[in-house]
Tab-separated table of C-alpha atoms in Angstrom:
chain	number	residue	atom	x	y	z
A	1	MET	CA	10.674	-24.398	10.637
A	2	ASN	CA	10.364	-26.961	13.840
A	3	LEU	CA	7.464	-27.937	14.890
A	4	ARG	CA	6.963	-28.424	18.842
A	5	LYS	CA	7.064	-32.397	19.771
A	6	SER	CA	4.168	-32.554	22.275
A	7	ILE	CA	0.502	-30.928	22.834
A	8	LEU	CA	-1.515	-30.532	25.966
A	9	PHE	CA	-4.764	-32.361	26.617
A	10	VAL	CA	-7.026	-33.529	29.710
A	11	GLY	CA	-5.519	-36.112	31.674
A	12	LEU	CA	-6.814	-39.923	31.391
A	13	LEU	CA	-10.277	-39.443	33.636
A	14	PHE	CA	-11.891	-42.803	34.901
A	15	ALA	CA	-15.900	-42.397	35.747
A	16	THR	CA	-16.182	-43.590	39.301
A	17	SER	CA	-19.729	-44.797	38.077
A	18	SER	CA	-19.207	-48.239	36.667
A	19	THR	CA	-21.242	-51.134	35.645
A	20	ALA	CA	-22.489	-53.596	38.070
A	21	LEU	CA	-19.357	-56.045	39.277
A	22	PHE	CA	-21.815	-59.044	37.578
A	23	ALA	CA	-22.094	-57.676	34.399
A	24	GLN	CA	-18.271	-57.348	33.822
A	25	SER	CA	-15.814	-60.195	33.334
A	26	GLY	CA	-12.801	-60.727	35.315
A	27	ASN	CA	-10.699	-59.826	32.039
A	28	VAL	CA	-12.074	-56.577	32.199
A	29	LYS	CA	-11.593	-56.103	35.709
A	30	LYS	CA	-8.073	-56.982	35.390
A	31	ALA	CA	-7.256	-54.390	32.158
A	32	LYS	CA	-9.148	-52.006	34.082
A	33	ALA	CA	-6.862	-51.829	37.077
A	34	ALA	CA	-3.419	-52.300	35.212
A	35	ILE	CA	-4.393	-49.481	32.850
A	36	VAL	CA	-5.051	-47.454	36.313
A	37	LYS	CA	-1.452	-48.425	37.267
A	38	PHE	CA	-0.341	-47.526	34.409
A	39	GLU	CA	-1.776	-44.236	34.103
A	40	GLU	CA	-0.470	-42.952	37.739
A	41	LEU	CA	3.126	-44.034	36.449
A	42	LYS	CA	2.772	-42.153	33.174
A	43	GLY	CA	0.974	-39.292	34.947
A	44	ALA	CA	4.388	-39.175	36.872
A	45	GLY	CA	6.020	-38.817	34.037
A	46	SER	CA	7.286	-42.565	33.952
A	47	ALA	CA	5.248	-43.998	31.133
A	48	GLU	CA	8.106	-46.277	30.165
A	49	LEU	CA	8.041	-48.010	34.061
A	50	GLY	CA	4.747	-48.691	33.300
A	51	LYS	CA	4.605	-50.896	30.482
A	52	SER	CA	4.214	-54.293	32.171
A	53	ASN	CA	1.126	-53.039	33.432
A	54	LEU	CA	-0.147	-51.832	29.886
A	55	THR	CA	1.146	-55.031	28.285
A	56	ALA	CA	-0.579	-56.880	31.185
A	57	ALA	CA	-4.211	-54.764	30.615
A	58	LYS	CA	-3.291	-55.264	26.459
A	59	GLU	CA	-3.498	-59.388	27.622
A	60	ALA	CA	-6.762	-59.129	29.588
A	61	ILE	CA	-8.500	-56.579	27.434
A	62	ASP	CA	-7.583	-58.626	24.459
A	63	ALA	CA	-9.475	-61.932	25.608
A	64	ALA	CA	-12.287	-59.697	27.147
A	65	VAL	CA	-13.451	-58.233	23.673
A	66	VAL	CA	-13.982	-61.892	22.213
A	67	HIS	CA	-15.626	-63.106	24.994
A	68	ASP	CA	-19.223	-64.063	24.694
A	69	LYS	CA	-20.392	-62.102	27.704
A	70	THR	CA	-18.296	-58.912	27.144
A	71	LYS	CA	-17.575	-58.663	23.164
A	72	ASP	CA	-20.264	-55.938	22.823
A	73	ASP	CA	-19.446	-54.553	26.397
A	74	PRO	CA	-19.106	-51.250	25.823
A	75	GLU	CA	-17.058	-50.725	28.976
A	76	ALA	CA	-14.682	-53.797	27.490
A	77	TRP	CA	-14.042	-51.777	24.025
A	78	THR	CA	-13.225	-48.584	25.752
A	79	TYR	CA	-10.730	-50.171	27.932
A	80	TYR	CA	-9.458	-51.525	24.607
A	81	ALA	CA	-9.516	-48.311	23.256
A	82	LEU	CA	-7.486	-47.057	26.040
A	83	VAL	CA	-4.910	-49.586	25.893
A	84	TYR	CA	-4.141	-49.802	22.410
A	85	SER	CA	-3.827	-45.682	21.989
A	86	ASN	CA	-1.434	-45.839	24.969
A	87	LEU	CA	0.616	-48.630	23.135
A	88	ALA	CA	0.426	-46.686	19.747
A	89	SER	CA	1.926	-43.763	21.622
A	90	LEU	CA	4.251	-45.191	23.247
A	91	ASP	CA	6.001	-47.756	20.712
A	92	LYS	CA	4.780	-45.200	17.531
A	93	ASN	CA	3.159	-48.610	16.119
A	94	ALA	CA	0.503	-47.670	13.254
A	95	GLU	CA	-1.078	-51.144	13.699
A	96	ASP	CA	-2.255	-50.249	17.260
A	97	ALA	CA	-3.318	-46.652	16.537
A	98	ALA	CA	-5.250	-48.439	13.582
A	99	LYS	CA	-7.236	-50.993	16.672
A	100	ALA	CA	-7.334	-48.043	18.557
A	101	GLN	CA	-9.677	-46.115	16.544
A	102	ASP	CA	-11.678	-49.063	15.341
A	103	ALA	CA	-12.420	-49.461	18.904
A	104	ILE	CA	-13.381	-45.628	19.399
A	105	LYS	CA	-15.673	-45.813	16.981
A	106	LYS	CA	-16.911	-49.844	18.238
A	107	ALA	CA	-17.315	-48.330	22.309
A	108	THR	CA	-19.027	-44.947	20.954
A	109	GLU	CA	-21.641	-46.907	19.046
A	110	LEU	CA	-22.330	-49.443	21.961
A	111	ASP	CA	-22.304	-46.633	24.549
A	112	LYS	CA	-25.856	-45.937	24.177
A	113	ASP	CA	-25.849	-44.199	27.790
A	114	LYS	CA	-22.992	-42.169	27.621
A	115	LYS	CA	-21.513	-43.584	30.492
A	116	HIS	CA	-17.967	-44.264	29.009
A	117	ALA	CA	-17.945	-41.076	27.154
A	118	GLU	CA	-15.137	-39.591	29.502
A	119	ASN	CA	-12.701	-42.131	29.115
A	120	ILE	CA	-13.585	-42.722	25.095
A	121	THR	CA	-12.705	-38.688	25.064
A	122	VAL	CA	-9.353	-39.926	26.686
A	123	ALA	CA	-8.710	-42.059	24.199
A	124	GLY	CA	-9.206	-40.402	21.555
A	125	GLN	CA	-7.178	-37.735	22.948
A	126	THR	CA	-4.087	-40.023	23.365
A	127	LEU	CA	-4.676	-41.378	19.840
A	128	GLY	CA	-4.690	-37.929	18.829
A	129	GLN	CA	-1.309	-37.192	20.605
A	130	TYR	CA	-0.681	-40.188	18.902
A	131	LYS	CA	-1.201	-38.540	14.955
A	132	PHE	CA	0.271	-35.449	15.538
A	133	ASN	CA	3.853	-36.539	17.019
A	134	GLN	CA	3.579	-38.850	13.688
A	135	GLY	CA	3.229	-35.532	11.908
A	136	VAL	CA	5.841	-33.946	13.383
A	137	ALA	CA	7.954	-36.162	12.310
A	138	ALA	CA	6.963	-36.603	9.108
A	139	TRP	CA	7.365	-32.667	8.791
A	140	ASP	CA	11.358	-33.174	9.996
A	141	LYS	CA	11.618	-35.571	7.334
A	142	GLN	CA	10.154	-32.819	4.303
A	143	ASP	CA	7.025	-35.658	4.049
A	144	TYR	CA	4.748	-32.795	4.042
A	145	LYS	CA	1.831	-34.500	2.903
A	146	THR	CA	1.803	-36.960	5.378
A	147	ALA	CA	2.546	-34.372	7.813
A	148	TYR	CA	-1.068	-32.852	6.599
A	149	SER	CA	-2.500	-36.266	6.725
A	150	ASP	CA	-1.158	-37.059	10.356
A	151	PHE	CA	-2.447	-33.784	11.510
A	152	SER	CA	-5.804	-33.917	10.199
A	153	ASP	CA	-6.413	-37.115	11.610
A	154	ALA	CA	-5.178	-35.482	15.026
A	155	LEU	CA	-8.095	-32.880	15.303
A	156	VAL	CA	-10.298	-35.712	14.225
A	157	TYR	CA	-9.782	-36.373	18.197
A	158	LEU	CA	-8.245	-32.942	19.237
A	159	PRO	CA	-10.992	-30.599	17.352
A	160	GLY	CA	-10.544	-27.209	17.436
A	161	ASP	CA	-7.035	-27.039	18.749
A	162	THR	CA	-5.162	-24.180	17.069
A	163	THR	CA	-1.383	-25.189	17.349
A	164	LEU	CA	-2.832	-28.941	14.995
A	165	THR	CA	-4.734	-26.774	13.060
A	166	PHE	CA	-2.117	-23.990	12.388
A	167	TYR	CA	0.280	-27.058	11.527
A	168	SER	CA	-1.855	-28.536	9.266
A	169	GLY	CA	-2.364	-25.575	7.293
A	170	LEU	CA	1.209	-25.107	7.394
A	171	ALA	CA	1.952	-28.004	5.616
A	172	ALA	CA	-0.478	-27.860	3.264
A	173	VAL	CA	1.380	-25.013	1.894
A	174	GLN	CA	4.369	-26.697	2.218
A	175	ASN	CA	2.392	-29.369	-0.465
A	176	LYS	CA	1.128	-26.242	-2.146
A	177	GLU	CA	-2.429	-27.441	-1.883
A	178	TYR	CA	-3.346	-23.459	-1.014
A	179	ASP	CA	-7.369	-24.721	-0.353
A	180	LYS	CA	-6.644	-27.087	2.276
A	181	ALA	CA	-3.896	-24.391	4.033
A	182	ILE	CA	-6.820	-21.890	2.957
A	183	GLU	CA	-9.363	-23.703	4.756
A	184	LYS	CA	-7.551	-24.345	7.702
A	185	TYR	CA	-6.132	-21.014	7.959
A	186	LYS	CA	-10.046	-19.494	7.925
A	187	GLU	CA	-10.802	-21.710	10.768
A	188	LEU	CA	-8.323	-19.766	13.779
A	189	VAL	CA	-9.263	-16.161	11.812
A	190	PRO	CA	-11.756	-16.171	14.705
A	191	VAL	CA	-9.473	-17.085	17.128
A	192	LYS	CA	-7.465	-13.739	17.975
A	193	GLU	CA	-6.086	-15.175	21.297
A	194	TYR	CA	-3.782	-17.943	19.613
A	195	SER	CA	-0.304	-16.694	19.509
A	196	SER	CA	0.216	-17.340	15.616
A	197	HIS	CA	-2.978	-15.305	14.575
A	198	LYS	CA	-1.048	-12.310	13.483
A	199	THR	CA	0.824	-14.572	11.063
A	200	ILE	CA	-2.359	-16.103	9.918
A	201	MET	CA	-4.089	-13.357	9.429
A	202	VAL	CA	-0.628	-11.433	7.450
A	203	ASP	CA	0.017	-14.782	5.494
A	204	LEU	CA	-3.820	-15.651	4.277
A	205	PRO	CA	-4.226	-12.924	1.785
A	206	LYS	CA	-0.761	-14.757	-0.018
A	207	LEU	CA	-2.615	-18.087	0.044
A	208	TYR	CA	-5.312	-17.009	-1.971
A	209	LEU	CA	-2.942	-15.125	-4.382
A	210	GLN	CA	-1.125	-18.259	-5.065
A	211	LYS	CA	-4.463	-19.519	-6.421
A	212	GLY	CA	-4.649	-16.333	-8.454
A	213	ASP	CA	-7.834	-15.200	-6.334
A	214	THR	CA	-6.886	-11.275	-6.022
A	215	THR	CA	-10.701	-10.385	-4.751
A	216	SER	CA	-10.258	-12.686	-2.147
A	217	ALA	CA	-6.648	-11.866	-1.587
A	218	ILE	CA	-7.649	-8.224	-1.266
A	219	ALA	CA	-10.462	-8.785	1.319
A	220	ALA	CA	-8.465	-10.956	2.920
A	221	ALA	CA	-5.871	-8.216	3.350
A	222	ALA	CA	-8.261	-5.692	4.738
A	223	GLU	CA	-9.411	-8.091	7.208
A	224	ALA	CA	-5.953	-8.295	8.467
A	225	VAL	CA	-5.331	-4.455	8.486
A	226	THR	CA	-8.727	-4.112	10.523
A	227	ALA	CA	-7.277	-6.736	13.168
A	228	TYR	CA	-3.830	-5.056	13.212
A	229	PRO	CA	-4.038	-1.490	11.962
A	230	ASN	CA	-0.692	-1.113	13.730
A	231	ASP	CA	0.999	-3.154	12.057
A	232	ASN	CA	3.891	-3.014	8.907
A	233	ASP	CA	3.475	-6.267	7.944
A	234	ALA	CA	-0.462	-6.221	7.292
A	235	VAL	CA	-0.384	-2.593	6.621
A	236	VAL	CA	2.451	-2.976	3.617
A	237	GLN	CA	0.281	-5.976	2.036
A	238	ASN	CA	-2.653	-4.630	1.194
A	239	ILE	CA	-1.556	-1.177	-0.221
A	240	GLU	CA	0.974	-3.868	-2.204
A	241	LEU	CA	-2.299	-5.860	-3.311
A	242	ASN	CA	-4.278	-2.595	-3.830
A	243	LEU	CA	-1.723	-1.419	-5.628
A	244	ILE	CA	-1.444	-4.540	-7.828
A	245	THR	CA	-4.858	-4.400	-8.781
A	246	GLY	CA	-5.413	-0.312	-8.984
A	247	ASN	CA	-7.273	0.932	-6.684
A	248	GLU	CA	-4.112	3.908	-6.141
A	249	ALA	CA	-6.759	6.101	-5.319
A	250	LYS	CA	-8.308	4.229	-2.638
A	251	ILE	CA	-5.039	3.323	-1.114
A	252	VAL	CA	-3.681	6.560	-0.859
A	253	SER	CA	-5.595	7.651	2.179
A	254	ASP	CA	-4.664	4.513	3.782
A	255	ILE	CA	-0.930	5.069	3.448
A	256	GLU	CA	-1.281	8.582	4.456
A	257	SER	CA	-2.855	7.428	7.521
A	258	GLN	CA	-0.009	5.051	7.899
A	259	LEU	CA	2.405	7.641	7.301
A	260	SER	CA	1.164	9.416	10.277
A	261	LYS	CA	1.795	6.856	12.992
A	262	ASP	CA	5.332	6.222	11.042
A	263	PRO	CA	6.589	9.030	9.235
A	264	GLN	CA	10.213	7.982	8.679
A	265	ASN	CA	8.632	4.949	7.145
A	266	LYS	CA	11.122	4.952	3.775
A	267	SER	CA	8.707	2.131	1.626
A	268	LEU	CA	5.427	3.967	2.955
A	269	HIS	CA	7.114	7.118	1.135
A	270	TYR	CA	7.861	4.800	-1.585
A	271	TYR	CA	4.426	3.411	-1.713
A	272	LEU	CA	2.482	6.582	-1.644
A	273	GLY	CA	4.480	7.472	-4.522
A	274	LEU	CA	3.579	4.718	-6.594
A	275	ALA	CA	0.026	5.205	-5.824
A	276	TYR	CA	0.376	8.937	-6.413
A	277	GLY	CA	1.954	8.466	-10.191
A	278	ALA	CA	-1.016	5.796	-11.021
A	279	ALA	CA	-3.258	7.976	-9.945
A	280	GLY	CA	-1.830	10.409	-12.294
A	281	ASN	CA	-0.398	13.187	-10.061
A	282	PRO	CA	3.254	13.190	-11.091
A	283	GLU	CA	3.964	15.676	-8.730
A	284	LYS	CA	3.360	14.412	-5.411
A	285	ALA	CA	4.831	11.582	-6.543
A	286	LEU	CA	7.896	12.990	-7.205
A	287	ALA	CA	8.066	14.416	-3.404
A	288	SER	CA	7.169	10.700	-2.305
A	289	TYR	CA	9.937	9.154	-3.404
A	290	GLN	CA	12.466	12.665	-2.473
A	291	LYS	CA	11.264	11.981	1.230
A	292	ALA	CA	11.946	8.509	0.435
A	293	ILE	CA	15.126	9.062	-0.679
A	294	GLU	CA	15.861	11.568	2.079
A	295	ILE	CA	15.513	9.004	4.531
A	296	ASP	CA	17.878	6.480	2.847
A	297	PRO	CA	19.599	7.780	0.060
A	298	ASN	CA	20.407	4.452	-1.350
A	299	TYR	CA	17.444	3.656	-2.199
A	300	LEU	CA	17.680	2.029	-5.273
A	301	GLU	CA	14.205	1.829	-6.378
A	302	ALA	CA	12.616	5.730	-4.878
A	303	ASN	CA	15.944	6.770	-7.245
A	304	THR	CA	14.713	5.104	-10.303
A	305	ASN	CA	11.337	5.916	-10.256
A	306	ALA	CA	11.962	9.610	-9.132
A	307	ALA	CA	14.242	9.992	-12.250
A	308	VAL	CA	11.779	8.361	-14.457
A	309	VAL	CA	8.918	10.840	-13.138
A	310	ILE	CA	11.178	13.910	-14.133
A	311	MET	CA	12.172	12.377	-17.662
A	312	ASN	CA	8.443	11.627	-18.649
A	313	GLY	CA	7.552	15.229	-16.866
A	314	GLY	CA	9.707	16.190	-19.517
A	315	ARG	CA	8.868	14.063	-22.618
A	316	ASP	CA	4.877	14.827	-22.106
A	317	GLU	CA	5.935	18.347	-22.310
A	318	LEU	CA	8.187	17.850	-25.010
A	319	MET	CA	5.486	16.317	-27.310
A	320	LYS	CA	2.981	19.046	-26.416
A	321	LEU	CA	5.308	22.001	-27.502
A	322	ASN	CA	5.830	19.684	-30.761
A	323	GLU	CA	2.065	19.474	-31.313
A	324	ASP	CA	1.919	23.230	-31.236
A	325	LYS	CA	2.951	24.489	-34.724
A	326	SER	CA	2.658	28.033	-34.283
A	327	VAL	CA	5.585	28.464	-31.725
A	328	PRO	CA	7.918	30.259	-33.674
A	329	ALA	CA	11.170	28.852	-34.259
A	330	ALA	CA	13.295	31.022	-31.939
A	331	GLU	CA	10.842	30.476	-28.904
A	332	TYR	CA	10.371	26.525	-29.376
A	333	ASN	CA	14.322	26.316	-29.022
A	334	LYS	CA	14.301	28.510	-25.809
A	335	LYS	CA	11.492	26.574	-24.429
A	336	VAL	CA	13.628	23.207	-25.641
A	337	GLU	CA	16.744	24.184	-23.360
A	338	ALA	CA	13.927	24.687	-20.489
A	339	ILE	CA	12.637	21.549	-20.811
A	340	LYS	CA	16.446	19.960	-21.024
A	341	GLY	CA	16.807	21.959	-17.601
A	342	LYS	CA	14.264	20.141	-16.272
A	343	ILE	CA	14.965	16.537	-17.473
A	344	ALA	CA	18.644	18.113	-15.849
A	345	ARG	CA	16.882	17.387	-12.642
A	346	ALA	CA	16.908	13.356	-13.283
A	347	VAL	CA	20.819	13.017	-13.270
A	348	PRO	CA	22.039	12.636	-10.235
A	349	TYR	CA	18.758	10.081	-9.202
A	350	LEU	CA	19.896	8.057	-12.607
A	351	GLU	CA	23.580	8.453	-11.889
A	352	LYS	CA	23.139	6.853	-8.058
A	353	ALA	CA	20.658	3.886	-9.606
A	354	VAL	CA	23.242	2.974	-11.482
A	355	GLU	CA	26.136	3.747	-9.200
A	356	LEU	CA	24.059	1.363	-6.284
A	357	ASP	CA	23.355	-1.507	-9.052
A	358	ALA	CA	25.898	-1.261	-12.296
A	359	LYS	CA	24.651	-4.426	-13.651
A	360	ASN	CA	20.557	-2.797	-13.650
A	361	VAL	CA	19.624	-2.733	-17.722
A	362	ASP	CA	17.090	-0.785	-16.552
A	363	ALA	CA	19.256	2.050	-14.557
A	364	LEU	CA	21.516	1.887	-17.709
A	365	ARG	CA	19.048	2.101	-20.309
A	366	ASN	CA	17.434	5.257	-18.510
A	367	LEU	CA	21.056	7.069	-18.047
A	368	LYS	CA	21.137	6.270	-21.949
A	369	ASN	CA	17.898	7.639	-22.405
A	370	TYR	CA	18.572	10.600	-21.019
A	371	TYR	CA	21.983	11.558	-23.049
A	372	ASP	CA	20.382	10.672	-26.005
A	373	PHE	CA	17.531	13.500	-25.383
A	374	MET	CA	20.670	15.901	-24.916
A	375	ASN	CA	22.235	14.805	-28.174
A	376	ASP	CA	25.576	13.452	-26.335
A	377	GLU	CA	26.468	10.867	-28.769
A	378	ALA	CA	29.705	10.116	-26.638
A	379	LYS	CA	28.100	9.225	-23.238
A	380	SER	CA	24.949	7.218	-25.025
A	381	ALA	CA	27.583	5.153	-27.112
A	382	GLU	CA	29.573	4.401	-23.716
A	383	LEU	CA	26.374	2.824	-21.754
A	384	GLN	CA	24.798	1.240	-25.092
A	385	ALA	CA	28.271	-0.779	-24.685
A	386	LYS	CA	27.887	-1.586	-20.914
A	387	ILE	CA	23.905	-2.651	-22.004
A	388	GLU	CA	25.146	-4.993	-24.483
A	389	ALA	CA	27.808	-6.265	-22.200
A	390	LEU	CA	25.479	-7.439	-20.099
A	391	ASN	CA	23.291	-9.142	-22.683
């Protein structure tokens, strides 16, 4: 996955009000003038052309922050932060970034009356851009741990940035740090206008499952459906999770509701079959599987499950018959033949499953079980040989 190489933030703001000239050293004024020229060229897309101005600003401000008159001047440290954040961004220099970070902290502490707050913020935004780009570079190298660290650092200076927050979460996912990923994704749940909001909502339940937290996964899946009631991915995930956790009866109505909007969705018919089967309604389960097969005759799972429902029904009926010792032999044999006739309805589905996947041991075993019940020893032996050949 390619990440964007840049993010947008407000341009450099130089407050029109400033300290009186007598309170400024010549070096602070030189640095200020030089960085203004640099920013003009940077704003025109020619930052490299302004490098000499940035270098001049660096020389002046380096002297200013150690000079007795300006070493504790918030304006001096503000321009120091602006200079070094731009140097870090331009040269991809970690040492300059560290200096900018320290300067932002010091300028903030010294700027008691907030006269330089706008420029301090801009220095932070520039440093945040540097951290973001470093994170992208680490991502491209598949160094997701570093990418997460850089994206998280960038968020310190660009708080609330949705792209950065999402990328932080993605990096944490790649590094299998699911707690961190969940934390970032949850920050974006209320931000529905974000372009990747649906992806976040659908993926959040999966992250909970990675941690084994099915309760939170189901809650998140339900929240995704509430946010995107017509999205198939969100709806199907909610269905699957509820089936996995045994909430079949509850989910039947949800599936039927979705099917009313998308009646040709074979997967929904299949899931409805699973839900009905788990809820103890084999007749409706079979009808749902058959509808899925009607839409797609090559639907392996639907063919397999339709056959299993039919065979299980015959098995249950035979067991009940065997328990009734009052049935005369002639009537018993007649009823067994009737049961065999019912079970024979499974054959087309059994054979289709084997046709679709000849190496599917479960499909072969189901077909063998049918021939075992029918006392067809030759067919049973043939299928047993195929099963053994695959093991």
